[in-house]
CSV table of N, CA and C and ligand atoms in Angstrom, one decimal:
chain,number,residue,atom,x,y,z
A,12,MET,N,-32.0,-27.2,-26.7
A,12,MET,CA,-33.4,-27.2,-27.2
A,12,MET,C,-34.2,-28.4,-26.6
A,13,LYS,N,-33.5,-29.6,-26.6
A,13,LYS,CA,-34.1,-30.8,-26.0
A,13,LYS,C,-34.4,-30.5,-24.5
A,14,HIS,N,-33.5,-29.8,-23.8
A,14,HIS,CA,-33.8,-29.6,-22.4
A,14,HIS,C,-35.0,-28.7,-22.2
A,15,LEU,N,-35.1,-27.7,-23.1
A,15,LEU,CA,-36.2,-26.7,-23.0
A,15,LEU,C,-37.5,-27.5,-23.2
A,16,VAL,N,-37.6,-28.3,-24.2
A,16,VAL,CA,-38.8,-29.1,-24.4
A,16,VAL,C,-39.2,-29.9,-23.2
A,17,TYR,N,-38.2,-30.5,-22.6
A,17,TYR,CA,-38.4,-31.4,-21.4
A,17,TYR,C,-38.9,-30.5,-20.3
A,18,ALA,N,-38.3,-29.4,-20.1
A,18,ALA,CA,-38.7,-28.5,-19.0
A,18,ALA,C,-40.2,-28.0,-19.2
A,19,LEU,N,-40.5,-27.7,-20.4
A,19,LEU,CA,-41.9,-27.3,-20.7
A,19,LEU,C,-42.9,-28.4,-20.5
A,20,ALA,N,-42.5,-29.6,-20.9
A,20,ALA,CA,-43.3,-30.8,-20.7
A,20,ALA,C,-43.6,-31.0,-19.2
A,21,LEU,N,-42.5,-30.8,-18.4
A,21,LEU,CA,-42.6,-31.0,-16.9
A,21,LEU,C,-43.6,-29.9,-16.4
A,22,CYS,N,-43.5,-28.7,-16.8
A,22,CYS,CA,-44.4,-27.6,-16.4
A,22,CYS,C,-45.8,-28.0,-16.6
A,23,PHE,N,-46.1,-28.4,-17.8
A,23,PHE,CA,-47.5,-28.8,-18.2
A,23,PHE,C,-48.0,-29.9,-17.4
A,24,SER,N,-47.2,-30.9,-17.2
A,24,SER,CA,-47.7,-32.1,-16.5
A,24,SER,C,-48.0,-31.7,-15.0
A,25,TYR,N,-47.2,-30.8,-14.5
A,25,TYR,CA,-47.4,-30.3,-13.1
A,25,TYR,C,-48.7,-29.5,-12.9
A,26,SER,N,-48.9,-28.6,-13.9
A,26,SER,CA,-50.1,-27.7,-13.8
A,26,SER,C,-51.4,-28.5,-14.0
A,27,ALA,N,-51.3,-29.6,-14.8
A,27,ALA,CA,-52.5,-30.4,-15.2
A,27,ALA,C,-52.8,-31.3,-14.0
A,28,MET,N,-51.8,-31.6,-13.2
A,28,MET,CA,-52.0,-32.6,-12.1
A,28,MET,C,-52.5,-32.0,-10.8
A,29,ALA,N,-53.5,-32.5,-10.2
A,29,ALA,CA,-53.9,-32.0,-8.9
A,29,ALA,C,-52.8,-32.5,-7.9
A,30,ALA,N,-52.7,-31.8,-6.8
A,30,ALA,CA,-51.7,-32.1,-5.8
A,30,ALA,C,-52.1,-33.1,-4.8
A,31,THR,N,-51.1,-33.8,-4.2
A,31,THR,CA,-51.4,-34.8,-3.2
A,31,THR,C,-50.6,-34.3,-1.9
A,32,TYR,N,-51.3,-34.2,-0.8
A,32,TYR,CA,-50.7,-33.8,0.4
A,32,TYR,C,-50.6,-34.9,1.4
A,33,ASP,N,-49.6,-34.9,2.2
A,33,ASP,CA,-49.4,-36.0,3.2
A,33,ASP,C,-49.9,-35.5,4.6
A,34,VAL,N,-50.7,-36.3,5.2
A,34,VAL,CA,-51.1,-36.1,6.6
A,34,VAL,C,-50.6,-37.3,7.4
A,35,LEU,N,-49.7,-37.0,8.4
A,35,LEU,CA,-49.1,-38.1,9.1
A,35,LEU,C,-49.9,-38.5,10.3
A,36,MET,N,-50.0,-39.7,10.7
A,36,MET,CA,-50.7,-40.2,11.9
A,36,MET,C,-49.5,-40.6,12.9
A,37,LEU,N,-49.4,-39.8,14.0
A,37,LEU,CA,-48.3,-39.9,14.8
A,37,LEU,C,-48.7,-40.2,16.3
A,38,ASN,N,-47.8,-40.9,17.0
A,38,ASN,CA,-47.9,-41.0,18.4
A,38,ASN,C,-47.5,-39.8,19.1
A,39,LYS,N,-46.5,-39.1,18.5
A,39,LYS,CA,-46.0,-37.8,19.1
A,39,LYS,C,-45.5,-36.9,18.0
A,40,SER,N,-46.0,-35.6,18.1
A,40,SER,CA,-45.6,-34.7,17.1
A,40,SER,C,-44.3,-34.0,17.5
A,41,LYS,N,-43.7,-33.3,16.6
A,41,LYS,CA,-42.4,-32.6,16.9
A,41,LYS,C,-42.6,-31.6,18.1
A,42,SER,N,-43.8,-31.0,18.2
A,42,SER,CA,-44.0,-30.1,19.3
A,42,SER,C,-44.4,-30.8,20.6
A,43,GLY,N,-44.4,-32.2,20.6
A,43,GLY,CA,-44.6,-32.9,21.8
A,43,GLY,C,-46.1,-33.3,22.1
A,44,GLU,N,-47.0,-33.0,21.2
A,44,GLU,CA,-48.4,-33.5,21.4
A,44,GLU,C,-48.5,-35.0,21.1
A,45,VAL,N,-49.3,-35.7,21.9
A,45,VAL,CA,-49.4,-37.1,21.7
A,45,VAL,C,-50.7,-37.4,20.9
A,46,MET,N,-50.6,-38.5,20.1
A,46,MET,CA,-51.7,-38.9,19.2
A,46,MET,C,-52.3,-37.8,18.4
A,47,VAL,N,-51.6,-37.5,17.3
A,47,VAL,CA,-52.0,-36.4,16.5
A,47,VAL,C,-52.0,-36.7,15.0
A,48,PHE,N,-52.8,-35.9,14.2
A,48,PHE,CA,-52.6,-35.8,12.8
A,48,PHE,C,-51.6,-34.6,12.6
A,49,GLU,N,-50.7,-34.8,11.6
A,49,GLU,CA,-49.8,-33.7,11.3
A,49,GLU,C,-49.7,-33.5,9.8
A,50,PRO,N,-50.3,-32.4,9.3
A,50,PRO,CA,-51.0,-31.3,10.1
A,50,PRO,C,-52.4,-31.8,10.4
A,51,ALA,N,-53.0,-31.2,11.4
A,51,ALA,CA,-54.4,-31.5,11.8
A,51,ALA,C,-55.4,-30.7,11.0
A,52,TYR,N,-54.9,-29.6,10.4
A,52,TYR,CA,-55.8,-28.7,9.5
A,52,TYR,C,-55.0,-28.4,8.3
A,53,LEU,N,-55.7,-28.6,7.2
A,53,LEU,CA,-55.0,-28.4,5.9
A,53,LEU,C,-56.0,-27.8,4.9
A,54,LYS,N,-55.5,-26.8,4.2
A,54,LYS,CA,-56.4,-26.2,3.1
A,54,LYS,C,-55.9,-26.6,1.8
A,55,ILE,N,-56.7,-27.2,1.0
A,55,ILE,CA,-56.4,-27.7,-0.4
A,55,ILE,C,-57.3,-27.2,-1.4
A,56,ALA,N,-57.0,-27.5,-2.7
A,56,ALA,CA,-57.9,-27.1,-3.8
A,56,ALA,C,-58.8,-28.3,-4.2
A,57,LYS,N,-60.0,-27.9,-4.7
A,57,LYS,CA,-60.9,-29.0,-5.2
A,57,LYS,C,-60.1,-29.9,-6.2
A,58,GLY,N,-60.3,-31.2,-6.0
A,58,GLY,CA,-59.6,-32.2,-6.8
A,58,GLY,C,-58.3,-32.7,-6.3
A,59,ASP,N,-57.8,-32.0,-5.3
A,59,ASP,CA,-56.5,-32.5,-4.7
A,59,ASP,C,-56.8,-33.7,-3.8
A,60,SER,N,-55.7,-34.4,-3.5
A,60,SER,CA,-55.9,-35.6,-2.6
A,60,SER,C,-55.0,-35.5,-1.4
A,61,VAL,N,-55.4,-36.2,-0.4
A,61,VAL,CA,-54.6,-36.3,0.9
A,61,VAL,C,-54.3,-37.8,1.1
A,62,LYS,N,-53.0,-38.0,1.4
A,62,LYS,CA,-52.6,-39.3,1.7
A,62,LYS,C,-52.4,-39.4,3.2
A,63,PHE,N,-53.1,-40.2,3.9
A,63,PHE,CA,-53.0,-40.4,5.3
A,63,PHE,C,-52.0,-41.5,5.6
A,64,ILE,N,-50.9,-41.2,6.3
A,64,ILE,CA,-49.8,-42.1,6.5
A,64,ILE,C,-49.7,-42.5,7.9
A,65,PRO,N,-49.9,-43.8,8.3
A,65,PRO,CA,-49.7,-44.2,9.7
A,65,PRO,C,-48.2,-44.4,9.9
A,66,LYS,N,-47.5,-43.3,10.4
A,66,LYS,CA,-46.1,-43.4,10.7
A,66,LYS,C,-45.8,-44.3,11.9
A,67,ASP,N,-46.8,-44.2,12.8
A,67,ASP,CA,-46.7,-45.1,14.0
A,67,ASP,C,-47.9,-46.1,13.9
A,68,LYS,N,-47.8,-47.2,14.7
A,68,LYS,CA,-48.8,-48.2,14.7
A,68,LYS,C,-50.0,-47.8,15.6
A,69,GLY,N,-51.2,-48.4,15.2
A,69,GLY,CA,-52.3,-48.2,16.1
A,69,GLY,C,-53.3,-47.1,15.7
A,70,HIS,N,-53.1,-46.5,14.5
A,70,HIS,CA,-54.0,-45.5,14.1
A,70,HIS,C,-54.9,-45.9,13.0
A,71,SER,N,-56.1,-45.3,12.9
A,71,SER,CA,-57.1,-45.7,11.9
A,71,SER,C,-57.9,-44.4,11.6
A,72,VAL,N,-57.9,-43.9,10.4
A,72,VAL,CA,-58.6,-42.7,10.1
A,72,VAL,C,-59.9,-42.9,9.3
A,73,GLU,N,-60.9,-42.2,9.6
A,73,GLU,CA,-62.1,-42.2,8.9
A,73,GLU,C,-62.8,-40.9,9.0
A,74,SER,N,-63.8,-40.6,8.1
A,74,SER,CA,-64.5,-39.3,8.1
A,74,SER,C,-65.4,-39.3,9.3
A,75,PHE,N,-65.6,-38.1,9.8
A,75,PHE,CA,-66.4,-37.8,11.0
A,75,PHE,C,-67.9,-37.7,10.7
A,76,LYS,N,-68.7,-38.5,11.3
A,76,LYS,CA,-70.2,-38.4,11.0
A,76,LYS,C,-70.7,-37.0,11.3
A,77,GLY,N,-71.4,-36.4,10.3
A,77,GLY,CA,-71.9,-35.1,10.5
A,77,GLY,C,-70.9,-34.0,10.3
A,78,GLY,N,-69.6,-34.4,9.9
A,78,GLY,CA,-68.6,-33.4,9.7
A,78,GLY,C,-68.1,-33.3,8.3
A,79,LEU,N,-69.1,-33.6,7.3
A,79,LEU,CA,-68.7,-33.5,5.9
A,79,LEU,C,-69.8,-32.5,5.2
A,80,PRO,N,-69.4,-31.9,4.1
A,80,PRO,CA,-70.4,-31.1,3.4
A,80,PRO,C,-71.6,-32.0,3.0
A,81,ILE,N,-72.7,-31.5,3.0
A,81,ILE,CA,-73.9,-32.2,2.7
A,81,ILE,C,-73.8,-33.0,1.3
A,82,GLY,N,-74.2,-34.2,1.4
A,82,GLY,CA,-74.2,-35.0,0.1
A,82,GLY,C,-72.9,-35.8,-0.1
A,83,VAL,N,-71.9,-35.5,0.7
A,83,VAL,CA,-70.6,-36.2,0.5
A,83,VAL,C,-70.6,-37.5,1.3
A,84,ALA,N,-70.2,-38.6,0.6
A,84,ALA,CA,-70.2,-39.9,1.2
A,84,ALA,C,-69.0,-40.0,2.2
A,85,GLY,N,-69.3,-40.8,3.3
A,85,GLY,CA,-68.2,-41.0,4.3
A,85,GLY,C,-67.2,-42.0,3.8
A,86,TRP,N,-66.1,-42.0,4.4
A,86,TRP,CA,-65.0,-42.9,4.0
A,86,TRP,C,-64.3,-43.5,5.2
A,87,LYS,N,-63.6,-44.5,5.0
A,87,LYS,CA,-63.0,-45.3,6.2
A,87,LYS,C,-61.7,-45.9,5.8
A,88,GLY,N,-60.7,-45.7,6.6
A,88,GLY,CA,-59.4,-46.4,6.3
A,88,GLY,C,-59.4,-47.7,7.1
A,89,GLY,N,-58.3,-48.1,7.6
A,89,GLY,CA,-58.3,-49.3,8.4
A,89,GLY,C,-57.1,-49.2,9.4
A,90,LEU,N,-57.1,-50.0,10.4
A,90,LEU,CA,-56.0,-49.9,11.3
A,90,LEU,C,-54.6,-50.2,10.7
A,91,ASN,N,-53.8,-49.2,10.9
A,91,ASN,CA,-52.4,-49.2,10.3
A,91,ASN,C,-52.4,-49.2,8.8
A,92,LYS,N,-53.5,-48.7,8.2
A,92,LYS,CA,-53.6,-48.6,6.8
A,92,LYS,C,-53.3,-47.2,6.2
A,93,GLU,N,-52.6,-47.2,5.2
A,93,GLU,CA,-52.4,-45.9,4.5
A,93,GLU,C,-53.6,-45.8,3.5
A,94,ILE,N,-54.2,-44.5,3.5
A,94,ILE,CA,-55.3,-44.4,2.6
A,94,ILE,C,-55.2,-43.0,1.9
A,95,THR,N,-55.5,-42.9,0.6
A,95,THR,CA,-55.5,-41.7,-0.1
A,95,THR,C,-57.0,-41.3,-0.5
A,96,ILE,N,-57.4,-40.1,-0.1
A,96,ILE,CA,-58.7,-39.6,-0.4
A,96,ILE,C,-58.6,-38.4,-1.3
A,97,LYS,N,-59.4,-38.5,-2.4
A,97,LYS,CA,-59.5,-37.4,-3.3
A,97,LYS,C,-60.7,-36.5,-2.9
A,98,PHE,N,-60.5,-35.2,-2.8
A,98,PHE,CA,-61.5,-34.3,-2.3
A,98,PHE,C,-62.1,-33.5,-3.5
A,99,ASP,N,-63.3,-33.8,-3.9
A,99,ASP,CA,-63.9,-33.2,-5.0
A,99,ASP,C,-65.0,-32.2,-4.7
A,100,GLN,N,-65.4,-32.2,-3.4
A,100,GLN,CA,-66.5,-31.3,-2.9
A,100,GLN,C,-66.0,-30.2,-2.1
A,101,GLU,N,-66.4,-29.0,-2.4
A,101,GLU,CA,-66.0,-27.8,-1.6
A,101,GLU,C,-66.6,-27.9,-0.2
A,102,GLY,N,-65.8,-27.4,0.7
A,102,GLY,CA,-66.3,-27.3,2.1
A,102,GLY,C,-65.2,-28.0,3.1
A,103,ILE,N,-65.6,-28.1,4.3
A,103,ILE,CA,-64.7,-28.6,5.3
A,103,ILE,C,-65.0,-30.1,5.6
A,104,HIS,N,-64.0,-30.9,5.6
A,104,HIS,CA,-64.2,-32.4,5.8
A,104,HIS,C,-63.5,-32.7,7.1
A,105,VAL,N,-64.2,-33.2,8.1
A,105,VAL,CA,-63.6,-33.5,9.3
A,105,VAL,C,-63.4,-35.0,9.4
A,106,PHE,N,-62.3,-35.4,10.0
A,106,PHE,CA,-61.9,-36.8,10.1
A,106,PHE,C,-61.4,-37.1,11.5
A,107,LYS,N,-61.4,-38.4,11.9
A,107,LYS,CA,-60.9,-38.7,13.2
A,107,LYS,C,-60.1,-40.0,13.2
A,108,CYS,N,-59.3,-40.2,14.2
A,108,CYS,CA,-58.6,-41.5,14.4
A,108,CYS,C,-59.6,-42.3,15.3
A,109,VAL,N,-60.0,-43.5,14.9
A,109,VAL,CA,-61.0,-44.2,15.8
A,109,VAL,C,-60.4,-44.6,17.2
A,110,PRO,N,-59.2,-45.2,17.3
A,110,PRO,CA,-58.7,-45.5,18.6
A,110,PRO,C,-58.4,-44.3,19.5
A,111,HIS,N,-58.1,-43.2,18.9
A,111,HIS,CA,-57.6,-42.0,19.7
A,111,HIS,C,-58.4,-40.8,19.7
A,112,PHE,N,-59.7,-40.9,19.2
A,112,PHE,CA,-60.5,-39.8,19.1
A,112,PHE,C,-60.7,-39.1,20.5
A,113,ALA,N,-60.9,-39.9,21.5
A,113,ALA,CA,-61.1,-39.3,22.9
A,113,ALA,C,-59.8,-38.6,23.4
A,114,MET,N,-58.7,-38.9,22.8
A,114,MET,CA,-57.4,-38.3,23.1
A,114,MET,C,-57.2,-37.0,22.3
A,115,GLY,N,-58.2,-36.7,21.5
A,115,GLY,CA,-58.1,-35.5,20.7
A,115,GLY,C,-57.5,-35.7,19.3
A,116,MET,N,-57.5,-36.9,18.8
A,116,MET,CA,-57.0,-37.1,17.5
A,116,MET,C,-58.1,-36.9,16.4
A,117,VAL,N,-58.2,-35.6,16.1
A,117,VAL,CA,-59.2,-35.2,15.1
A,117,VAL,C,-58.5,-34.2,14.2
A,118,GLY,N,-59.0,-34.2,12.9
A,118,GLY,CA,-58.4,-33.2,12.0
A,118,GLY,C,-59.4,-32.8,10.9
A,119,ALA,N,-59.0,-31.9,10.1
A,119,ALA,CA,-59.9,-31.4,9.0
A,119,ALA,C,-59.2,-31.0,7.8
A,120,VAL,N,-59.8,-31.2,6.6
A,120,VAL,CA,-59.3,-30.7,5.4
A,120,VAL,C,-60.3,-29.7,4.9
A,121,GLN,N,-59.9,-28.5,4.6
A,121,GLN,CA,-60.7,-27.5,3.9
A,121,GLN,C,-60.5,-27.5,2.4
A,122,VAL,N,-61.6,-27.7,1.7
A,122,VAL,CA,-61.5,-27.7,0.2
A,122,VAL,C,-62.1,-26.4,-0.3
A,123,GLY,N,-61.3,-25.5,-0.8
A,123,GLY,CA,-61.9,-24.3,-1.3
A,123,GLY,C,-62.5,-23.5,-0.2
A,124,ALA,N,-63.7,-22.9,-0.5
A,124,ALA,CA,-64.4,-22.1,0.5
A,124,ALA,C,-65.1,-23.0,1.6
A,125,PRO,N,-65.1,-22.4,2.8
A,125,PRO,CA,-65.7,-23.2,4.0
A,125,PRO,C,-67.2,-23.1,4.0
A,126,LYS,N,-67.9,-23.6,3.0
A,126,LYS,CA,-69.3,-23.4,2.8
A,126,LYS,C,-70.2,-24.1,3.9
A,127,ASN,N,-69.6,-25.1,4.6
A,127,ASN,CA,-70.4,-25.7,5.6
A,127,ASN,C,-70.0,-25.4,7.0
A,128,LEU,N,-69.3,-24.2,7.2
A,128,LEU,CA,-68.8,-23.8,8.5
A,128,LEU,C,-69.8,-23.7,9.5
A,129,ALA,N,-71.0,-23.1,9.2
A,129,ALA,CA,-72.1,-23.0,10.2
A,129,ALA,C,-72.5,-24.3,10.8
A,130,GLN,N,-72.6,-25.3,9.9
A,130,GLN,CA,-73.0,-26.7,10.2
A,130,GLN,C,-71.9,-27.3,11.2
A,131,LEU,N,-70.6,-27.0,10.8
A,131,LEU,CA,-69.5,-27.6,11.6
A,131,LEU,C,-69.4,-26.9,13.0
A,132,LYS,N,-69.7,-25.6,13.1
A,132,LYS,CA,-69.7,-24.9,14.3
A,132,LYS,C,-70.7,-25.5,15.3
A,133,ALA,N,-71.7,-26.1,14.8
A,133,ALA,CA,-72.8,-26.6,15.6
A,133,ALA,C,-72.4,-28.1,16.1
A,134,LEU,N,-71.4,-28.6,15.5
A,134,LEU,CA,-71.0,-30.0,15.8
A,134,LEU,C,-70.2,-30.0,17.1
A,135,LYS,N,-70.7,-30.8,18.1
A,135,LYS,CA,-70.1,-30.7,19.4
A,135,LYS,C,-69.2,-31.9,19.6
A,136,MET,N,-68.0,-31.7,20.2
A,136,MET,CA,-67.1,-32.8,20.6
A,136,MET,C,-66.7,-32.4,22.0
A,137,SER,N,-66.6,-33.5,22.9
A,137,SER,CA,-66.2,-33.2,24.3
A,137,SER,C,-64.8,-33.5,24.6
A,138,GLY,N,-64.3,-33.0,25.7
A,138,GLY,CA,-63.0,-33.3,26.2
A,138,GLY,C,-61.9,-32.8,25.3
A,139,LYS,N,-60.8,-33.6,25.2
A,139,LYS,CA,-59.7,-33.2,24.4
A,139,LYS,C,-60.0,-33.1,22.9
A,140,ALA,N,-60.9,-33.9,22.5
A,140,ALA,CA,-61.3,-33.8,21.1
A,140,ALA,C,-62.0,-32.4,20.8
A,141,GLY,N,-62.8,-31.9,21.8
A,141,GLY,CA,-63.4,-30.6,21.7
A,141,GLY,C,-62.4,-29.5,21.6
A,142,VAL,N,-61.3,-29.6,22.4
A,142,VAL,CA,-60.3,-28.6,22.5
A,142,VAL,C,-59.6,-28.6,21.1
A,143,GLN,N,-59.2,-29.7,20.6
A,143,GLN,CA,-58.5,-29.8,19.3
A,143,GLN,C,-59.4,-29.3,18.2
A,144,TYR,N,-60.7,-29.7,18.2
A,144,TYR,CA,-61.6,-29.3,17.2
A,144,TYR,C,-61.8,-27.8,17.1
A,145,ALA,N,-61.9,-27.2,18.3
A,145,ALA,CA,-62.0,-25.7,18.4
A,145,ALA,C,-60.7,-25.1,17.8
A,146,LYS,N,-59.6,-25.7,18.0
A,146,LYS,CA,-58.3,-25.1,17.5
A,146,LYS,C,-58.4,-25.2,15.9
A,147,ILE,N,-58.9,-26.3,15.4
A,147,ILE,CA,-59.0,-26.5,14.0
A,147,ILE,C,-59.9,-25.5,13.4
A,148,LEU,N,-61.1,-25.3,14.0
A,148,LEU,CA,-62.1,-24.3,13.4
A,148,LEU,C,-61.6,-22.9,13.4
A,149,SER,N,-60.7,-22.6,14.4
A,149,SER,CA,-60.1,-21.2,14.5
A,149,SER,C,-59.2,-21.0,13.3
A,150,GLN,N,-58.8,-22.0,12.7
A,150,GLN,CA,-57.8,-21.8,11.5
A,150,GLN,C,-58.5,-21.7,10.2
A,151,VAL,N,-59.8,-21.9,10.2
A,151,VAL,CA,-60.6,-21.9,8.9
A,151,VAL,C,-60.7,-20.5,8.4
A,152,LYS,N,-60.4,-20.2,7.2
A,152,LYS,CA,-60.6,-18.9,6.6
A,152,LYS,C,-61.1,-19.0,5.2
B,229,LIG,CU1,-54.6,-42.5,16.4
């Protein structure tokens, strides 16, 4: 009986708690890509959080200007800093690594429905960042 109560308590605490997902900042991914977020695209529920973890040195994550749902404030990590962001607003939230953006180090978190997709499709990035960004948008559903 004691065990059953404990198990039930665990169930309740899990369902009441929003999830936290890890996004790693890496010099090299398992598939051999250099300077990447892993995963670079992630779909979560409203109220969930993402913990950005600098597994390697030299990375710095921040929200991408013009890449957030309207009305959402930008945010900024720091060099070699771990940062946890709670996502309360529906839509796609784009972020980048400041030192490696030109090398294609860009990512996005989709929170619920992609209500700002048209806005984000109009957002232009050049070079490797553009290639990576197109790959991210192709995964939005
Ligand atoms: Cu980086």
